[in-house]
Coordinates of N, CA and C in Angstrom, one line a residue:
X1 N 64.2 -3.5 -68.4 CA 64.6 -4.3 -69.6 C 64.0 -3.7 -70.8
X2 N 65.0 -3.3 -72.1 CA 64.6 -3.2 -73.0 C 64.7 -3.7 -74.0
X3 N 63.8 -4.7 -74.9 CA 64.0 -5.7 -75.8 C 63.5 -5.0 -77.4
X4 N 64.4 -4.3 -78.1 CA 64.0 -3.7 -79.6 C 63.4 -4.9 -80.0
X5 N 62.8 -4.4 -81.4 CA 62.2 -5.3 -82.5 C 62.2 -6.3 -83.0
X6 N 64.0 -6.0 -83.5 CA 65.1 -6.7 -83.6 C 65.2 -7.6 -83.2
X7 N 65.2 -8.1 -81.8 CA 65.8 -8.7 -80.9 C 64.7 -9.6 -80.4
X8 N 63.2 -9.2 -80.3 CA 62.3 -9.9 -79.9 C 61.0 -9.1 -80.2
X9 N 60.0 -10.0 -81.1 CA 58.9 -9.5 -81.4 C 57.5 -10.2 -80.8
X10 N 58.1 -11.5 -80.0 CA 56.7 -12.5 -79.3 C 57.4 -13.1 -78.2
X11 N 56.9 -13.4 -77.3 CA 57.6 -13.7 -76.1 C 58.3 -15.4 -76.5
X12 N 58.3 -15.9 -77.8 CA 58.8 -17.2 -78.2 C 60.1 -16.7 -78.3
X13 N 60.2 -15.6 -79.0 CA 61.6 -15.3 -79.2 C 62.5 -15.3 -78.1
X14 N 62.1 -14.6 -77.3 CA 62.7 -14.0 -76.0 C 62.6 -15.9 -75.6
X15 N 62.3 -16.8 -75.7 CA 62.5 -18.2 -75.2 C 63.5 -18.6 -76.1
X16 N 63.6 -18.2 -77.4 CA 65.0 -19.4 -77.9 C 66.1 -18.4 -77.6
X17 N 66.1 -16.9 -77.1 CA 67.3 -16.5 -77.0 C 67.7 -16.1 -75.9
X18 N 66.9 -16.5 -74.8 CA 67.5 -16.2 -73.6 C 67.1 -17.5 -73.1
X19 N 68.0 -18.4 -72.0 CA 68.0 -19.9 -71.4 C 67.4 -19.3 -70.3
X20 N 66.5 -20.2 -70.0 CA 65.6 -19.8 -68.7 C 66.9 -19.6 -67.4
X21 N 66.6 -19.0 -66.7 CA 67.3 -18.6 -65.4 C 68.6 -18.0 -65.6
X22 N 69.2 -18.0 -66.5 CA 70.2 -17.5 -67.1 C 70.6 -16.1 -66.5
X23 N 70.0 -14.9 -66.2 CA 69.5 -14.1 -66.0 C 69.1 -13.6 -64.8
X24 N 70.2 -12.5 -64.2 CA 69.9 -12.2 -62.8 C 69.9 -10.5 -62.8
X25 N 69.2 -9.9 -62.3 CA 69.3 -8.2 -62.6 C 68.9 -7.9 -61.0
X26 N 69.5 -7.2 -60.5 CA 69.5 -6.3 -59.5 C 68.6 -5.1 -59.3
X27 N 67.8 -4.8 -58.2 CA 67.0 -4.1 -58.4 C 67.1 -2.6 -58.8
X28 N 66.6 -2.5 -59.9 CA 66.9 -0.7 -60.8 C 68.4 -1.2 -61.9
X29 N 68.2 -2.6 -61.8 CA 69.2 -2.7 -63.0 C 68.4 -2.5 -64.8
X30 N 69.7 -2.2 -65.2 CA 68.8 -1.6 -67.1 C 69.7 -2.6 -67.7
X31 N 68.7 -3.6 -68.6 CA 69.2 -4.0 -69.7 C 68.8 -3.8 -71.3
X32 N 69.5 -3.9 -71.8 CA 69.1 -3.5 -73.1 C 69.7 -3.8 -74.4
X33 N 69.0 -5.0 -74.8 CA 69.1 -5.7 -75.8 C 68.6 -5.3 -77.7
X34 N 69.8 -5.2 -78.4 CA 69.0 -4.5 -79.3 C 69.6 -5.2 -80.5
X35 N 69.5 -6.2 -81.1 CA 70.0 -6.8 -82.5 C 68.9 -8.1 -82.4
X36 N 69.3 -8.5 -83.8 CA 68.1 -9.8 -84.3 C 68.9 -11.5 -84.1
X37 N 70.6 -11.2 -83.8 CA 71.3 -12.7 -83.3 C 71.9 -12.4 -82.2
X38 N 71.0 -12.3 -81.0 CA 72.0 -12.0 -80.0 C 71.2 -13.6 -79.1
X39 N 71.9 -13.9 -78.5 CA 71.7 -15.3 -77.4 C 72.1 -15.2 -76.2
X40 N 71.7 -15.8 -75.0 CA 72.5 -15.6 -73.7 C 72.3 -17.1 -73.2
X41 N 72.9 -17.8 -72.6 CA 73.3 -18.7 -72.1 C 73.7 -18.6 -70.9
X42 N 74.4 -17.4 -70.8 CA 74.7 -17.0 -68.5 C 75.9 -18.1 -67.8
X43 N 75.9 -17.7 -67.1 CA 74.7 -16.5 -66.4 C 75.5 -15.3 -66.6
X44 N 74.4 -14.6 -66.6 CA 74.3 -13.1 -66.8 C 74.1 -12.2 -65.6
X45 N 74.6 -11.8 -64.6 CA 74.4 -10.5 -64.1 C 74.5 -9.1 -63.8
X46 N 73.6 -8.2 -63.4 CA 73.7 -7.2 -63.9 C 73.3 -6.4 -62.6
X47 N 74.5 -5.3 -62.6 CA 73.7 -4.9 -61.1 C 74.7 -3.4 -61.6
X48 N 73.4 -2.2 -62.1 CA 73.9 -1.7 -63.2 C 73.2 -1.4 -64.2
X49 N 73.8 -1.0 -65.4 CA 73.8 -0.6 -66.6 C 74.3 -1.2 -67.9
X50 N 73.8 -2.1 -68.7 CA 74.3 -3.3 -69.9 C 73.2 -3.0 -71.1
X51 N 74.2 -2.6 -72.1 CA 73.6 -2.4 -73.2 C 74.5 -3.7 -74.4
X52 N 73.9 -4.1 -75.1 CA 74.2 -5.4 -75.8 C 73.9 -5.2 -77.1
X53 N 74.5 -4.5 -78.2 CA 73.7 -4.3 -79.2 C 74.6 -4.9 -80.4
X54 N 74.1 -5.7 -81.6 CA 74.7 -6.2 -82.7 C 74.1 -5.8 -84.2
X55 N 75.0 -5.7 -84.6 CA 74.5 -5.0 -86.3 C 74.0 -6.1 -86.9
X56 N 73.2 -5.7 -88.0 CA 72.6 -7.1 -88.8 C 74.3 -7.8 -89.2
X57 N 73.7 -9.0 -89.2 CA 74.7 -10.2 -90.0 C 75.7 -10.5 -88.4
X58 N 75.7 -9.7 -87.2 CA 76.6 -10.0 -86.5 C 75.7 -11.3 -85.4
X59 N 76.6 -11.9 -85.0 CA 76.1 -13.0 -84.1 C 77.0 -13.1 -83.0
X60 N 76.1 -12.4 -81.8 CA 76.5 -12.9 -80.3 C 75.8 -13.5 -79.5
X61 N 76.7 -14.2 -78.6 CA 76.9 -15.0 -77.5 C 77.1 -14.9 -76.6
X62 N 76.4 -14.7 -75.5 CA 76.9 -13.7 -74.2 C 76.7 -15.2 -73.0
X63 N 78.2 -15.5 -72.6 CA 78.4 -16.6 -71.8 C 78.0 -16.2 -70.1
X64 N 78.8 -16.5 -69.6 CA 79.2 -16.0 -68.4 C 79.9 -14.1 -68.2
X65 N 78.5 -13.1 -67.9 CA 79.3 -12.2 -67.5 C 78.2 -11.5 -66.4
X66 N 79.7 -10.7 -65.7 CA 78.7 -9.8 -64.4 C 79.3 -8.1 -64.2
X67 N 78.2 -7.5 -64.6 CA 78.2 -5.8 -64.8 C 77.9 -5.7 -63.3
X68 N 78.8 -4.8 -63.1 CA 78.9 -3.7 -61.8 C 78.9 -2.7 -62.2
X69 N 78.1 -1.7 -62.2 CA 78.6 -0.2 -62.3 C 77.6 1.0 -61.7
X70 N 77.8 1.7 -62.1 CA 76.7 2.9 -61.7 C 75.3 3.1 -61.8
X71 N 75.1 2.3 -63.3 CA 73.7 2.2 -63.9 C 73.1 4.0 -63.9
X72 N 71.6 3.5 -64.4 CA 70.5 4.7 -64.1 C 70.2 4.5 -63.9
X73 N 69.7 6.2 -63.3 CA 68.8 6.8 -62.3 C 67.4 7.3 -63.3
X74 N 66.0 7.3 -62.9 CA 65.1 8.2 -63.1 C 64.8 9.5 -62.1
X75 N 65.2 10.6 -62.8 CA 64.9 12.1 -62.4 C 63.5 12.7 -62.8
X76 N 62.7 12.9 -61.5 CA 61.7 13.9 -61.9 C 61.6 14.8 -62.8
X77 N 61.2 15.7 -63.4 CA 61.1 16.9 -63.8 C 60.6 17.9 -63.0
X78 N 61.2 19.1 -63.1 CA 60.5 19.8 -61.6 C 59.3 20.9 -62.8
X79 N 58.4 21.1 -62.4 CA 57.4 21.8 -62.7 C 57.9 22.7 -63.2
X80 N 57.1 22.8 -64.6 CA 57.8 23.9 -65.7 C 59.4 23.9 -66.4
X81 N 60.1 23.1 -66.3 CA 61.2 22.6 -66.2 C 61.0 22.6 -67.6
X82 N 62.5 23.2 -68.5 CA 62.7 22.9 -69.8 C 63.5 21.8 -70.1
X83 N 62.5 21.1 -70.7 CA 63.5 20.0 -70.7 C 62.5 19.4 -72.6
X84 N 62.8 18.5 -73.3 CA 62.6 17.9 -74.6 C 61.1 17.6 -74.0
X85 N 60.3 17.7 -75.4 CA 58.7 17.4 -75.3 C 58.6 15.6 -74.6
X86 N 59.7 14.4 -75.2 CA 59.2 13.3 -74.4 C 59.2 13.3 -73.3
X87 N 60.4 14.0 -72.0 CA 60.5 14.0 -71.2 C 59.5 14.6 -70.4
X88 N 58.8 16.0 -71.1 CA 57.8 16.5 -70.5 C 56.7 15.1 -70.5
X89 N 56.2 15.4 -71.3 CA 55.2 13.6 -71.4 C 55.6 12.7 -70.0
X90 N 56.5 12.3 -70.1 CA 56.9 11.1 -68.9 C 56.9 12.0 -67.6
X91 N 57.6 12.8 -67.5 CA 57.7 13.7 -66.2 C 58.8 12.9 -65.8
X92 N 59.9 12.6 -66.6 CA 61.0 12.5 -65.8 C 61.9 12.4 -66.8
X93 N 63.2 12.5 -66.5 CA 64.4 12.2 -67.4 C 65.4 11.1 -66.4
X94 N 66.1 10.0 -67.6 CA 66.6 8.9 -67.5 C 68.4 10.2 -67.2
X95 N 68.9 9.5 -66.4 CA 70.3 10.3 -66.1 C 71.5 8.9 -66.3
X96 N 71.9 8.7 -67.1 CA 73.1 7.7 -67.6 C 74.4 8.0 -66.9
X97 N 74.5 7.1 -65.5 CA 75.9 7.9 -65.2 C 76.6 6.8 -65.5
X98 N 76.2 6.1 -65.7 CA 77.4 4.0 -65.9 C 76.6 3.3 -66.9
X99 N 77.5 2.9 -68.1 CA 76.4 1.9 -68.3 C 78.0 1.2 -69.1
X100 N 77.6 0.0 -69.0 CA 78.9 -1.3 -70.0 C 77.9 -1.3 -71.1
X101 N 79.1 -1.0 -72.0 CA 77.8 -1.0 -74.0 C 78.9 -1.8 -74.7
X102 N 78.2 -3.0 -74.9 CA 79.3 -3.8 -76.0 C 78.1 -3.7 -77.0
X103 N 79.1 -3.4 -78.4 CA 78.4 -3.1 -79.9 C 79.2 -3.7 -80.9
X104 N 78.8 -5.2 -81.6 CA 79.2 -6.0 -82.1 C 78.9 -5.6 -83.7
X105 N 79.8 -5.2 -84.6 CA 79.6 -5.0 -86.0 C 79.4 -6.2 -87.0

């Protein structure tokens, strides 16, 4: 689960905009929440890959929905492996083979 700035800066936030239990994710599911009026109400599940992002001034509402898809995978790095300096740091790269991206203007 990844909650930007935006979207939640104290765990109060993450309480007025997500309804408790609302919220079901499957194991190695990615969520990813990134705007400052987004809400969920649910249920929500996710078994998969969901990205939910809104531009300032936009306001969403995410009712009843359920992601199926391929989601991501985390890939090692193999030793010495050229790959981007953050990836070196983590020792692994994120591989995106599915993901549902709704982007609200």
């Amino acid at each position: 689960v990844v909650l930007s700035p935006e979207f939640a800066t104290i765990t109060r936030d993450v309480q007025t905009k997500i309804k408790a239990g609302s919220v079901t994710l499957a194991p190695g599911a990615v969520l990813v929440l990134d705007g400052a009026d987004i809400t969920i109400e649910g249920p929500l599940e996710v078994s998969g890959a969901l990205v939910i992002r809104a531009a300032p001034g936009a306001h969403v509402h995410v009712g009843a929905l359920k992601v199926v898809n391929a989601g991501w995978t985390w890939q090692p790095l193999a030793e010495g492996a050229d790959a981007p300096e953050e990836q070196k740091i983590r020792g692994f790269q994120v591989v995106k083979t599915e993901t549902a991206e709704y982007s609200f203007d």
